[in-house]
PDB file of C-alpha atoms and ligand atoms in Angstrom:
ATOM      1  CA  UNK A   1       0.000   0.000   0.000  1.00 90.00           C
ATOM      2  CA  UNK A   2       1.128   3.618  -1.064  1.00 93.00           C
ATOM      3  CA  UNK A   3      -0.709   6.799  -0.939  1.00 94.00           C
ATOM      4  CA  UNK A   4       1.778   8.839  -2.555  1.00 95.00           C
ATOM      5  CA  UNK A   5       0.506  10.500  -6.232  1.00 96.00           C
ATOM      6  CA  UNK A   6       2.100   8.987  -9.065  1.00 97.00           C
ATOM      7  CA  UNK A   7       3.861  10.535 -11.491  1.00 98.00           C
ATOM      8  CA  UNK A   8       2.440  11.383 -15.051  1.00 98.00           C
ATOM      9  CA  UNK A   9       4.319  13.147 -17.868  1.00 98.00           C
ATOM     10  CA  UNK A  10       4.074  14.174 -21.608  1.00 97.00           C
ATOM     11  CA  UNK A  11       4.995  17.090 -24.264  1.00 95.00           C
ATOM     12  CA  UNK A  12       2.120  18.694 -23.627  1.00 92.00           C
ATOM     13  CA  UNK A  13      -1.328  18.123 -23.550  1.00 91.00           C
ATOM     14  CA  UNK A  14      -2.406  15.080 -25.282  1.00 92.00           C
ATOM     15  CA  UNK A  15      -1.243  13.148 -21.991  1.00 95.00           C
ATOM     16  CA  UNK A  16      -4.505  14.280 -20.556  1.00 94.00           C
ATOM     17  CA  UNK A  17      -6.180  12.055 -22.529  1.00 92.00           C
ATOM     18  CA  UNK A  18      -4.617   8.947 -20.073  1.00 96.00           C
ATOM     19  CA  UNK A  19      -5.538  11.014 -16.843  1.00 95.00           C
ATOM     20  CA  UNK A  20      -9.330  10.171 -17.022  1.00 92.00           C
ATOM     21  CA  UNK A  21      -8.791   6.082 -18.342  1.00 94.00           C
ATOM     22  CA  UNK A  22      -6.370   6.197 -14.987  1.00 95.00           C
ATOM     23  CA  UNK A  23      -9.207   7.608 -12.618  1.00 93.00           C
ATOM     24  CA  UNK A  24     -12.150   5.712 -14.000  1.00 93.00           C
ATOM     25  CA  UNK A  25      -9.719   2.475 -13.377  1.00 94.00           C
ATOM     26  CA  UNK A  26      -7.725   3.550 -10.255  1.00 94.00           C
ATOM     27  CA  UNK A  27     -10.160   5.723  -8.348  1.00 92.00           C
ATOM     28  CA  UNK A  28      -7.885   5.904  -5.017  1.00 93.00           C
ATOM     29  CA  UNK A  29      -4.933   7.066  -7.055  1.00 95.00           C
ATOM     30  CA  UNK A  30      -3.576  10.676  -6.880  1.00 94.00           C
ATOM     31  CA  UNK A  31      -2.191  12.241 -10.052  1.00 96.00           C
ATOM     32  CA  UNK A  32       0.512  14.732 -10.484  1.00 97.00           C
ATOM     33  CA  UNK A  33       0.551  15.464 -14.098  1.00 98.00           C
ATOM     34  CA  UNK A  34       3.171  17.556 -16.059  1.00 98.00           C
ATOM     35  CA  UNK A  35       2.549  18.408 -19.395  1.00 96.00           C
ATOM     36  CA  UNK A  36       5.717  20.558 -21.355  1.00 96.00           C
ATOM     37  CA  UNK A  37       3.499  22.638 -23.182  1.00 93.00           C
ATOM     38  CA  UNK A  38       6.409  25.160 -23.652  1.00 94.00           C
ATOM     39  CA  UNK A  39       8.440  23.014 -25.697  1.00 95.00           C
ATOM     40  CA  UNK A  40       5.807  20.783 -27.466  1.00 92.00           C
ATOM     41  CA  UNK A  41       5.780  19.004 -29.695  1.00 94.00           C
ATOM     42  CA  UNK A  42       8.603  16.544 -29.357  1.00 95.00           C
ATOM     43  CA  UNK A  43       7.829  14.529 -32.081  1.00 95.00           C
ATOM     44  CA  UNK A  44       9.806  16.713 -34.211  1.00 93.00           C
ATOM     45  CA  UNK A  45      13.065  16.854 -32.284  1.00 96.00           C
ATOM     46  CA  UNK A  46      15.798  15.410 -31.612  1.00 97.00           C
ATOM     47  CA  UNK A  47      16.125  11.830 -29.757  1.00 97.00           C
ATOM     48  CA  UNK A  48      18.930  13.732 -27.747  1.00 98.00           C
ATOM     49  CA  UNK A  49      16.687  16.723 -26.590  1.00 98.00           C
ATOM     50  CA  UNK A  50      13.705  14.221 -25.924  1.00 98.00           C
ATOM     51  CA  UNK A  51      16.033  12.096 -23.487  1.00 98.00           C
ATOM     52  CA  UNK A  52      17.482  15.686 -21.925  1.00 98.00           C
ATOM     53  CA  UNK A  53      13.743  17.314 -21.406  1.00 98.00           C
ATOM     54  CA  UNK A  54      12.398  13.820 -20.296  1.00 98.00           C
ATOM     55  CA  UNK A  55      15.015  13.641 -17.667  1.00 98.00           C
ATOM     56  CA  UNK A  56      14.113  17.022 -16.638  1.00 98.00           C
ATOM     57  CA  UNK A  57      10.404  16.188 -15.839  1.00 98.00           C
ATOM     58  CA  UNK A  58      10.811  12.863 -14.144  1.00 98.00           C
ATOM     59  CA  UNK A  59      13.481  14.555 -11.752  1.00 98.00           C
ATOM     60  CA  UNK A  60      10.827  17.171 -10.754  1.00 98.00           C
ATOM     61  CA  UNK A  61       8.531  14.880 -10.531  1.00 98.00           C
ATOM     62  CA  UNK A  62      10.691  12.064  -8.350  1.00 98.00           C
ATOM     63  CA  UNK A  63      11.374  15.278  -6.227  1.00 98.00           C
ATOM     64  CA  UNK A  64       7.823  15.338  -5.469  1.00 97.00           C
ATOM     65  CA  UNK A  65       7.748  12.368  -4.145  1.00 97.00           C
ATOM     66  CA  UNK A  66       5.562   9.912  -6.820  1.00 98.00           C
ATOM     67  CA  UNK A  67       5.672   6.304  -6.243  1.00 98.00           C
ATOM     68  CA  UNK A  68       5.753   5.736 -10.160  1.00 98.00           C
ATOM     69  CA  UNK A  69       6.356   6.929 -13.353  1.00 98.00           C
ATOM     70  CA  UNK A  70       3.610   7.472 -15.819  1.00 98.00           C
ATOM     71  CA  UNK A  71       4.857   8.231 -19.208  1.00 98.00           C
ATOM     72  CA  UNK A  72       1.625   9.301 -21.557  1.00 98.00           C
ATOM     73  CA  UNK A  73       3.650  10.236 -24.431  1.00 98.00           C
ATOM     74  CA  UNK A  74       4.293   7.683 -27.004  1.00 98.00           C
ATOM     75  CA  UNK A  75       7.577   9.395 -27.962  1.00 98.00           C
ATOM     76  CA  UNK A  76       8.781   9.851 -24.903  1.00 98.00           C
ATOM     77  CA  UNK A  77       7.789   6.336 -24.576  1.00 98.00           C
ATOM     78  CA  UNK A  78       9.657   5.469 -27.894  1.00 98.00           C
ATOM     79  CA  UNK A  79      13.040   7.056 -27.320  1.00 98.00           C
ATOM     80  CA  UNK A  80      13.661   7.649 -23.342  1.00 98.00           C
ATOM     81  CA  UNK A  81      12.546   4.659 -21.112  1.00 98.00           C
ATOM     82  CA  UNK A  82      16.093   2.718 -20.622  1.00 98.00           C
ATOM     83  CA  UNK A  83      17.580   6.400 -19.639  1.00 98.00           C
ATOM     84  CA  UNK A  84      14.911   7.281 -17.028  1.00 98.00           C
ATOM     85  CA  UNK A  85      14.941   3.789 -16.089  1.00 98.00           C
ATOM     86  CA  UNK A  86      18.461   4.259 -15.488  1.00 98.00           C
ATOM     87  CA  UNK A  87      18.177   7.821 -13.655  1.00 98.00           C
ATOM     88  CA  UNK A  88      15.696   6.851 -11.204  1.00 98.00           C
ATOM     89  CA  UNK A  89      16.302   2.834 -10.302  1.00 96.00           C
ATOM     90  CA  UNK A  90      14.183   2.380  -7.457  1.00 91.00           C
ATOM     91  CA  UNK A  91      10.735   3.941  -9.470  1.00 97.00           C
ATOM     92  CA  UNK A  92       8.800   1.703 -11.710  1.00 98.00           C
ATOM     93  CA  UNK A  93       8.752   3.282 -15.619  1.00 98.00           C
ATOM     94  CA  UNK A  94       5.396   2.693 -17.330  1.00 98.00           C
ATOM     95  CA  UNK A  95       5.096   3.225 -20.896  1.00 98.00           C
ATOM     96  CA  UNK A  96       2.728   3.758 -23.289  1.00 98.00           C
ATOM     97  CA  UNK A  97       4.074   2.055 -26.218  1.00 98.00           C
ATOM     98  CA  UNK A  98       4.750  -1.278 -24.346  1.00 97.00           C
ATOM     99  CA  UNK A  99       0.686  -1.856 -22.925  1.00 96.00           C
ATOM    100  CA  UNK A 100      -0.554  -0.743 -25.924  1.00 97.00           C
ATOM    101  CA  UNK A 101       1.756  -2.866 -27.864  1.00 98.00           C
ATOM    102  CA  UNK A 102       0.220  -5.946 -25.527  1.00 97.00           C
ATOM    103  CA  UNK A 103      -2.891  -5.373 -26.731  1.00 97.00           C
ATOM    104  CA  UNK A 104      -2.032  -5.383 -30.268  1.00 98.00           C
ATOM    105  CA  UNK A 105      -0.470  -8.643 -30.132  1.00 98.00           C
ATOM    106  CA  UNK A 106      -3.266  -9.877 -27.726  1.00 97.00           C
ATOM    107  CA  UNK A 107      -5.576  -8.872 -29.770  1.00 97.00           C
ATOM    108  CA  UNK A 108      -5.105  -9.237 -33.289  1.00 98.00           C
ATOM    109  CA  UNK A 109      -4.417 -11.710 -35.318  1.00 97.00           C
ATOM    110  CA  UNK A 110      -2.225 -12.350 -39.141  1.00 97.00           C
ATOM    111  CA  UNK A 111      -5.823 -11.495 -40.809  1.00 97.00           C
ATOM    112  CA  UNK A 112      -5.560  -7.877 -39.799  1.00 98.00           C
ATOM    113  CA  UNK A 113      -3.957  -5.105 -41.386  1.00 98.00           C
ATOM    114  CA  UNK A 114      -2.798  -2.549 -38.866  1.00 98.00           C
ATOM    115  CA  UNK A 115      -1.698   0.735 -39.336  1.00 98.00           C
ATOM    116  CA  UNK A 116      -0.187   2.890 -36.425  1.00 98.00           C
ATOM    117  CA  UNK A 117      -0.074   6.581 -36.704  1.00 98.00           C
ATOM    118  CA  UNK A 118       2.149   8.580 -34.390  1.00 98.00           C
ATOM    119  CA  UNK A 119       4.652  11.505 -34.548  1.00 97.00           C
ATOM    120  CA  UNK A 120       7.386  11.258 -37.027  1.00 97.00           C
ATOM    121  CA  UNK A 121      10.396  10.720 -33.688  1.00 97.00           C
ATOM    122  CA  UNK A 122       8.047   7.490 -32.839  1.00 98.00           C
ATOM    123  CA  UNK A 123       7.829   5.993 -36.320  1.00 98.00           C
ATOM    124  CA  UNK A 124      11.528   6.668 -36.703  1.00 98.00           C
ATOM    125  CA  UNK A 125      12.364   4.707 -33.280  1.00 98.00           C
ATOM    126  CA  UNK A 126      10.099   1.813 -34.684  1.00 98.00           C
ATOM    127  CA  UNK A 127       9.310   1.681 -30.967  1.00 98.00           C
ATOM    128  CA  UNK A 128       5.875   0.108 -31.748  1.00 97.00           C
ATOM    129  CA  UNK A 129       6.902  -2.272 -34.674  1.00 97.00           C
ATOM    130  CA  UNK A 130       9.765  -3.471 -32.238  1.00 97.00           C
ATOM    131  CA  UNK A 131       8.097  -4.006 -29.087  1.00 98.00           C
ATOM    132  CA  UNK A 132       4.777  -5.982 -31.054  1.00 98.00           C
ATOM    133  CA  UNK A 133       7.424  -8.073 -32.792  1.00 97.00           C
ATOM    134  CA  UNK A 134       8.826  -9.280 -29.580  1.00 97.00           C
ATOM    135  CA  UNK A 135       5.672 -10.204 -28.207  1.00 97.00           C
ATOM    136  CA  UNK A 136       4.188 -11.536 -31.515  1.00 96.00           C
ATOM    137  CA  UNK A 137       5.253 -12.682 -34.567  1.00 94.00           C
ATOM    138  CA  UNK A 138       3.482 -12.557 -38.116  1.00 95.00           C
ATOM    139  CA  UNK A 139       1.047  -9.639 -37.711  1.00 98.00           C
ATOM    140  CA  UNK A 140       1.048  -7.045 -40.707  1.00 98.00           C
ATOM    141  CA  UNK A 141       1.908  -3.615 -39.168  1.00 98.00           C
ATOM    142  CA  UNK A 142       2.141  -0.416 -40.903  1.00 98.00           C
ATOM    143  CA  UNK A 143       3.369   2.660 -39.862  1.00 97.00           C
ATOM    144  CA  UNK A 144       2.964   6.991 -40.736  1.00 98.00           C
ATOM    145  CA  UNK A 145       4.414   9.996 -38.911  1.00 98.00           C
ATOM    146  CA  UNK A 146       1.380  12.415 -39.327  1.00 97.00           C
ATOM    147  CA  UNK A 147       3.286  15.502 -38.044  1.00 94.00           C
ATOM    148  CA  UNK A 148       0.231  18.283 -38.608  1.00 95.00           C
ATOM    149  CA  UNK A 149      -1.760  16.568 -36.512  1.00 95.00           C
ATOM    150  CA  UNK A 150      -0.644  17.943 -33.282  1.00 91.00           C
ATOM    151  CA  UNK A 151      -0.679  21.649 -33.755  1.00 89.00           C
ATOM    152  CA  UNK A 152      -4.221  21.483 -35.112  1.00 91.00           C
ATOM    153  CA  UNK A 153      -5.582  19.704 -31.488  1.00 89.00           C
ATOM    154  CA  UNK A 154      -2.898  21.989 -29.394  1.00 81.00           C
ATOM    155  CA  UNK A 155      -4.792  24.845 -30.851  1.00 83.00           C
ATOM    156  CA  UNK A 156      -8.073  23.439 -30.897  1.00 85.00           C
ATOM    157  CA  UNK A 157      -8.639  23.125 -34.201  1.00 91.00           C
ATOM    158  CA  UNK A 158     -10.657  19.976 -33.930  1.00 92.00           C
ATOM    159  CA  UNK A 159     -14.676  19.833 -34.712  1.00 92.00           C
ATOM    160  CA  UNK A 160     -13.244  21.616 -38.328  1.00 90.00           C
ATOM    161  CA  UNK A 161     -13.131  20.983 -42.038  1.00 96.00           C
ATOM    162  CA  UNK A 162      -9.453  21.689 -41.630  1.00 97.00           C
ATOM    163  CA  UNK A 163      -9.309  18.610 -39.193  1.00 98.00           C
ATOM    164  CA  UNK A 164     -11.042  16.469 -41.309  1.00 98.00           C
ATOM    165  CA  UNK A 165      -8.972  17.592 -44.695  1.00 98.00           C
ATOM    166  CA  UNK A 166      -5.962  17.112 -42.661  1.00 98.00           C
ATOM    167  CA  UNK A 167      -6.854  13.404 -41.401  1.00 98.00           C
ATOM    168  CA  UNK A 168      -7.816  12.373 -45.271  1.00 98.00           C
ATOM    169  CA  UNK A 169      -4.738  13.874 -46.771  1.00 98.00           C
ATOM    170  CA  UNK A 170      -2.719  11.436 -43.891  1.00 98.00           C
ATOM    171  CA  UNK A 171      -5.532   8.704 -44.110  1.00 98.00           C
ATOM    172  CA  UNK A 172      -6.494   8.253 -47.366  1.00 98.00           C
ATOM    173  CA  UNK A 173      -3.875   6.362 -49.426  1.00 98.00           C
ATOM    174  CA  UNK A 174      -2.670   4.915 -46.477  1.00 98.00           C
ATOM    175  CA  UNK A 175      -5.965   3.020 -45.369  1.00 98.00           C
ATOM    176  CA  UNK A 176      -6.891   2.363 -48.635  1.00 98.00           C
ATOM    177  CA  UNK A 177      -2.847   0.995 -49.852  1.00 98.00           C
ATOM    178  CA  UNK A 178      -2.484  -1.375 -47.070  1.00 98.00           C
ATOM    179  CA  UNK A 179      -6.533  -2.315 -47.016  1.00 98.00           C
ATOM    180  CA  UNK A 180      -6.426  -1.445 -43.058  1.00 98.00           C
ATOM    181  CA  UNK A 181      -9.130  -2.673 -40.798  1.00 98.00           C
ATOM    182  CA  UNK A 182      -7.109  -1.316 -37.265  1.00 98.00           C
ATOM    183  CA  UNK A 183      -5.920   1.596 -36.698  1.00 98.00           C
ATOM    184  CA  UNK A 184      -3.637   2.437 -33.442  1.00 98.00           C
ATOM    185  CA  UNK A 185      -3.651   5.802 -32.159  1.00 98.00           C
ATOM    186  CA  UNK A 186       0.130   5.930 -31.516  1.00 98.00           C
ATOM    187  CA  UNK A 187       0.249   9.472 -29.699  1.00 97.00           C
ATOM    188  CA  UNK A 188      -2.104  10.720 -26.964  1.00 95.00           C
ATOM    189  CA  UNK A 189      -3.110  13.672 -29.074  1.00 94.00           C
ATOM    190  CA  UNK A 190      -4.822  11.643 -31.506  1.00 96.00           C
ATOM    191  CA  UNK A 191      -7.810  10.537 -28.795  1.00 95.00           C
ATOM    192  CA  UNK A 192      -8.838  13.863 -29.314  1.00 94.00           C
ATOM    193  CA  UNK A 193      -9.542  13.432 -33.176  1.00 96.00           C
ATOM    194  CA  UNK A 194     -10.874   9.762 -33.152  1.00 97.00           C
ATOM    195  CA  UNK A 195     -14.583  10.780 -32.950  1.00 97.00           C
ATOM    196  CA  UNK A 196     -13.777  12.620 -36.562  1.00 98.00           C
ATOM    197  CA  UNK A 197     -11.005   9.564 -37.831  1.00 98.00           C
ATOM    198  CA  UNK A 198     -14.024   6.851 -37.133  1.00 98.00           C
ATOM    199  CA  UNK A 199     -16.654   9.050 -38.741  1.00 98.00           C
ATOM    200  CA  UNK A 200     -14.220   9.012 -41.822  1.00 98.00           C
ATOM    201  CA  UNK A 201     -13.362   5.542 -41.753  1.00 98.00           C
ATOM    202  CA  UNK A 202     -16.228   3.456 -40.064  1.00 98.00           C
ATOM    203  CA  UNK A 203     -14.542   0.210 -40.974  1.00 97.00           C
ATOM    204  CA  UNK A 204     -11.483   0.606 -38.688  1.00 98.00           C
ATOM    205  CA  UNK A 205     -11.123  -1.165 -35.697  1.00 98.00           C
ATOM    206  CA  UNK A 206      -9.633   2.074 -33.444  1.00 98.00           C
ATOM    207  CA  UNK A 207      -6.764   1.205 -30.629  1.00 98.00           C
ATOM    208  CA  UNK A 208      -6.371   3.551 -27.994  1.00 97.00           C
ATOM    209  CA  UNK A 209      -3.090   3.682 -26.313  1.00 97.00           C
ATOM    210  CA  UNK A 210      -4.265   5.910 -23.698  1.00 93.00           C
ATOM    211  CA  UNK A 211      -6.744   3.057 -22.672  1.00 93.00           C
ATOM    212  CA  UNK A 212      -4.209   0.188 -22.420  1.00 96.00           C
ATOM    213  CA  UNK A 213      -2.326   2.661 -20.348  1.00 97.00           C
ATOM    214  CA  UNK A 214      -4.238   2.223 -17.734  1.00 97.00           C
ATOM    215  CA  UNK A 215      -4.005  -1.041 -17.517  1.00 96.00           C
ATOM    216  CA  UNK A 216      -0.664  -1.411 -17.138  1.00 97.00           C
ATOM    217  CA  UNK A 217      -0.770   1.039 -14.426  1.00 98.00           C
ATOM    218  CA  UNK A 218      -2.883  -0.448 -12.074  1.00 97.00           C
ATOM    219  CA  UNK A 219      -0.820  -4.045 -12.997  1.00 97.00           C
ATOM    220  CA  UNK A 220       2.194  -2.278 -12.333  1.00 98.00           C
ATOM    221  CA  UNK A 221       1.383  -0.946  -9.096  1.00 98.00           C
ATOM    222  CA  UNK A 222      -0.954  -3.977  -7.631  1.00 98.00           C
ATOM    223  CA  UNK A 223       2.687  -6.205  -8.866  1.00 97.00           C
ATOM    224  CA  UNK A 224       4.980  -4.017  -6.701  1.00 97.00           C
ATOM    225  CA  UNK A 225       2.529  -3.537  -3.667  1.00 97.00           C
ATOM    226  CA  UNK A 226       1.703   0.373  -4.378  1.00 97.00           C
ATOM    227  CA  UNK A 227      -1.714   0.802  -4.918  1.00 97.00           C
ATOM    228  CA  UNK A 228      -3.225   3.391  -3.020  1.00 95.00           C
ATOM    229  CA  UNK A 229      -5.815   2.544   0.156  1.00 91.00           C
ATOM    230  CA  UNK A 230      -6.663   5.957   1.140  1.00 76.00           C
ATOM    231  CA  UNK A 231      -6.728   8.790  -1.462  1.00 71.00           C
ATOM    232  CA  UNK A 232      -6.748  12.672  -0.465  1.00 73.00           C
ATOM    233  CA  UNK A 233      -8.513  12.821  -3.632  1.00 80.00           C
ATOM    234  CA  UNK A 234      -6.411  16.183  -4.926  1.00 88.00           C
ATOM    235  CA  UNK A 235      -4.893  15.886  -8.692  1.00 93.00           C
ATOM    236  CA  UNK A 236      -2.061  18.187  -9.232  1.00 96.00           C
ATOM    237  CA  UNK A 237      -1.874  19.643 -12.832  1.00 97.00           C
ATOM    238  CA  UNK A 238       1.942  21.314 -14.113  1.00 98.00           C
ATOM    239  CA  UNK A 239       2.468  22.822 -17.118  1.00 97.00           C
ATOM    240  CA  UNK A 240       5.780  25.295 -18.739  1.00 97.00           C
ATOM    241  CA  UNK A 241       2.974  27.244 -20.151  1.00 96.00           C
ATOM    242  CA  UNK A 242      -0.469  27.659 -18.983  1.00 94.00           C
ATOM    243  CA  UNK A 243      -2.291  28.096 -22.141  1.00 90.00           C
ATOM    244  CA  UNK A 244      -6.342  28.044 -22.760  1.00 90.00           C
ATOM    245  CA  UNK A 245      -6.688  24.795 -23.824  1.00 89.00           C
ATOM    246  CA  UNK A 246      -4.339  23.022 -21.089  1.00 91.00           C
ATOM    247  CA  UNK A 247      -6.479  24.282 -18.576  1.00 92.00           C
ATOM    248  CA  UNK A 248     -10.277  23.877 -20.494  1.00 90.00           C
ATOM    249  CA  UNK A 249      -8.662  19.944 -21.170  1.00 90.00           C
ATOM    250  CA  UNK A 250      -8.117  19.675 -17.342  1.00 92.00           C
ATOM    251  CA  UNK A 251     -11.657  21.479 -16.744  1.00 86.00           C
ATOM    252  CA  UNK A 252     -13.036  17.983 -19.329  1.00 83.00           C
ATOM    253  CA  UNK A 253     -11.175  15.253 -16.955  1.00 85.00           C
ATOM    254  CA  UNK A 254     -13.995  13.199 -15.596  1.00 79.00           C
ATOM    255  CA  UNK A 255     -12.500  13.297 -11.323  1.00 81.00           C
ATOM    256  CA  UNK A 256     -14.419  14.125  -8.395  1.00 83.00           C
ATOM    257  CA  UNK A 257     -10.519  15.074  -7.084  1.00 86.00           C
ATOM    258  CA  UNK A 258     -10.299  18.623  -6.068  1.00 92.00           C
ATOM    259  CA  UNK A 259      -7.562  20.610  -8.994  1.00 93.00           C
ATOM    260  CA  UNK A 260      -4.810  22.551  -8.911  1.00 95.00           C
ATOM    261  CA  UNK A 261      -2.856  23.929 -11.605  1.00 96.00           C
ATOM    262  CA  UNK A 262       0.244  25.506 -11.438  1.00 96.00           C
ATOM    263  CA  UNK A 263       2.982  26.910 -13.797  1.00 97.00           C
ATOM    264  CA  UNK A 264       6.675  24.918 -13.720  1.00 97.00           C
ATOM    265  CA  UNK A 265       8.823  26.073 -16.052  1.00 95.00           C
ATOM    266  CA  UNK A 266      12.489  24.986 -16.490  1.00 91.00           C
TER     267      UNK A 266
HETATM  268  N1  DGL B 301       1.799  13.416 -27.082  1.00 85.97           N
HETATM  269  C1  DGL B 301       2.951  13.035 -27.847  1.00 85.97           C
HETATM  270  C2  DGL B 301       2.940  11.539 -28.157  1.00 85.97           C
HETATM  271  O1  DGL B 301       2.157  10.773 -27.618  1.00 85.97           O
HETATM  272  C3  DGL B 301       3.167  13.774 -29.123  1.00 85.97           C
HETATM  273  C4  DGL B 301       3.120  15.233 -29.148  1.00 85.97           C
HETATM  274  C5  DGL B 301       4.427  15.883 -29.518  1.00 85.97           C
HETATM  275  O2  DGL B 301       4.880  15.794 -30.659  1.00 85.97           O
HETATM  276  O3  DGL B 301       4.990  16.481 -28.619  1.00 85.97           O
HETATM  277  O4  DGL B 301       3.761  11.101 -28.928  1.00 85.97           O
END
């Protein structure tokens, strides 16, 4: 048993979308939540200056005491998990990539064509492809960087003809090429466009990393004896830049928790 909050981190917003899977599912738990909405996105930098800001966050975080590491960023996820599981040995690391990459290969099968979509630094780590492979063998996985993705939702350009142009310009070819019937949202931004992705494509199966997150949290912490018994039922929420739509996403978060929200900048 553990009441401390745990820890959870992204580039900016999008990890939001793993805070409400994580209460529905864990209830008791506390959340403090960083999101780097400063510096987003990542997915267009540097493996080196992902590692260096990743660091960064977890050792504010570990300094505030969490019992566990959170990471709701797939490329985070991709590209920094041996180095913060290297900086901070005695937390446990969870990972996006890896529970949603058990319930690809739990789920599907060498019928299905699936296509992940993700920033262009996770489909250049082949994070996903990698970690499926090594827990099954034979499925048909496809993968696109669909860069323009994330500054539309971090400035709430969502419920939008723009939106929509932008998914079919991504979508299109690549549904139709590969004759998809999965699709796996492979950053935590894209939650935030799947009503408009399955209106476009009703024949996809959608996978929702953010949802298998959760999963493995509550694993995770119920394996290593952590799960909170008494909650003070307070969420902390940090960002490097308090914009609009931070705060309206935290307003959205389905908690009875009491919020804060507070500006950390590095
Ligand atoms: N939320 C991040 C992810 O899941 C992507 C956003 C960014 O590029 O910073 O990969």
């Amino acid at each position: 048993m553990d009441n401390r909050p745990i820890g959870v981190f992204d580039s900016g917003l999008g990890g939001l979308t793993c805070v409400s899977p994580i209460k529905k599912k864990l209830p008791k738990e506390s959340i403090i939540y960083f999101g780097d909405t400063a510096r987003t996105p990542y997915g267009s930098k540097s493996p080196a200056t992902i590692k260096e800001f990743s660091l960064q966050i977890a050792d504010f975080l570990v300094k505030n005491d969490v019992k566990a590491l959170v990471i709701a960023c797939n490329t985070i996820s991709s590209l920094a998990i041996p180095d913060l599981e290297a900086a901070f040995p005695g937390i446990p690391v969870i990972g996006i990539v890896d529970s949603a990459a058990e319930e690809i290969a739990r789920t599907c099968t060498e019928k299905d064509s699936i296509g992940i979509i993700a920033t262009k630094a996770t489909i250049k780590s082949k994070a996903y492809k990698k970690a499926v492979e090594s827990m099954s063998s034979g499925l048909a996985l496809y993968q696109m960087a669909c860069p323009a993705f994330v500054s539309l939702i971090e400035e709430g350009i969502i419920e939008n003809e723009i939106m929509d142009l932008t998914i079919r310009y991504y979508l299109d070819n690549f549904v139709k090429y590969h004759g998809l019937n999965t699709l796996v949202l492979g950053c935590t931004h894209y939650p935030l466009i799947r009503d408009n992705i399955e209106r476009l494509y009703p024949q996809l199966r959608i996978i929702n990393p953010s949802e298998c997150l959760a999963n493995a949290v509550q694993q995770t912490l119920s394996e290593e004896g952590l799960l909170a018994e008494d909650s003070t039922l307070q969420s902390t929420f940090y960002a490097s830049d308090l914009s609009e739509n931070f705060v309206n996403m935290i307003n959205r978060i389905d908690t009875e928790d009491q919020i804060n929200i507070s500006l950390k900048k590095f």
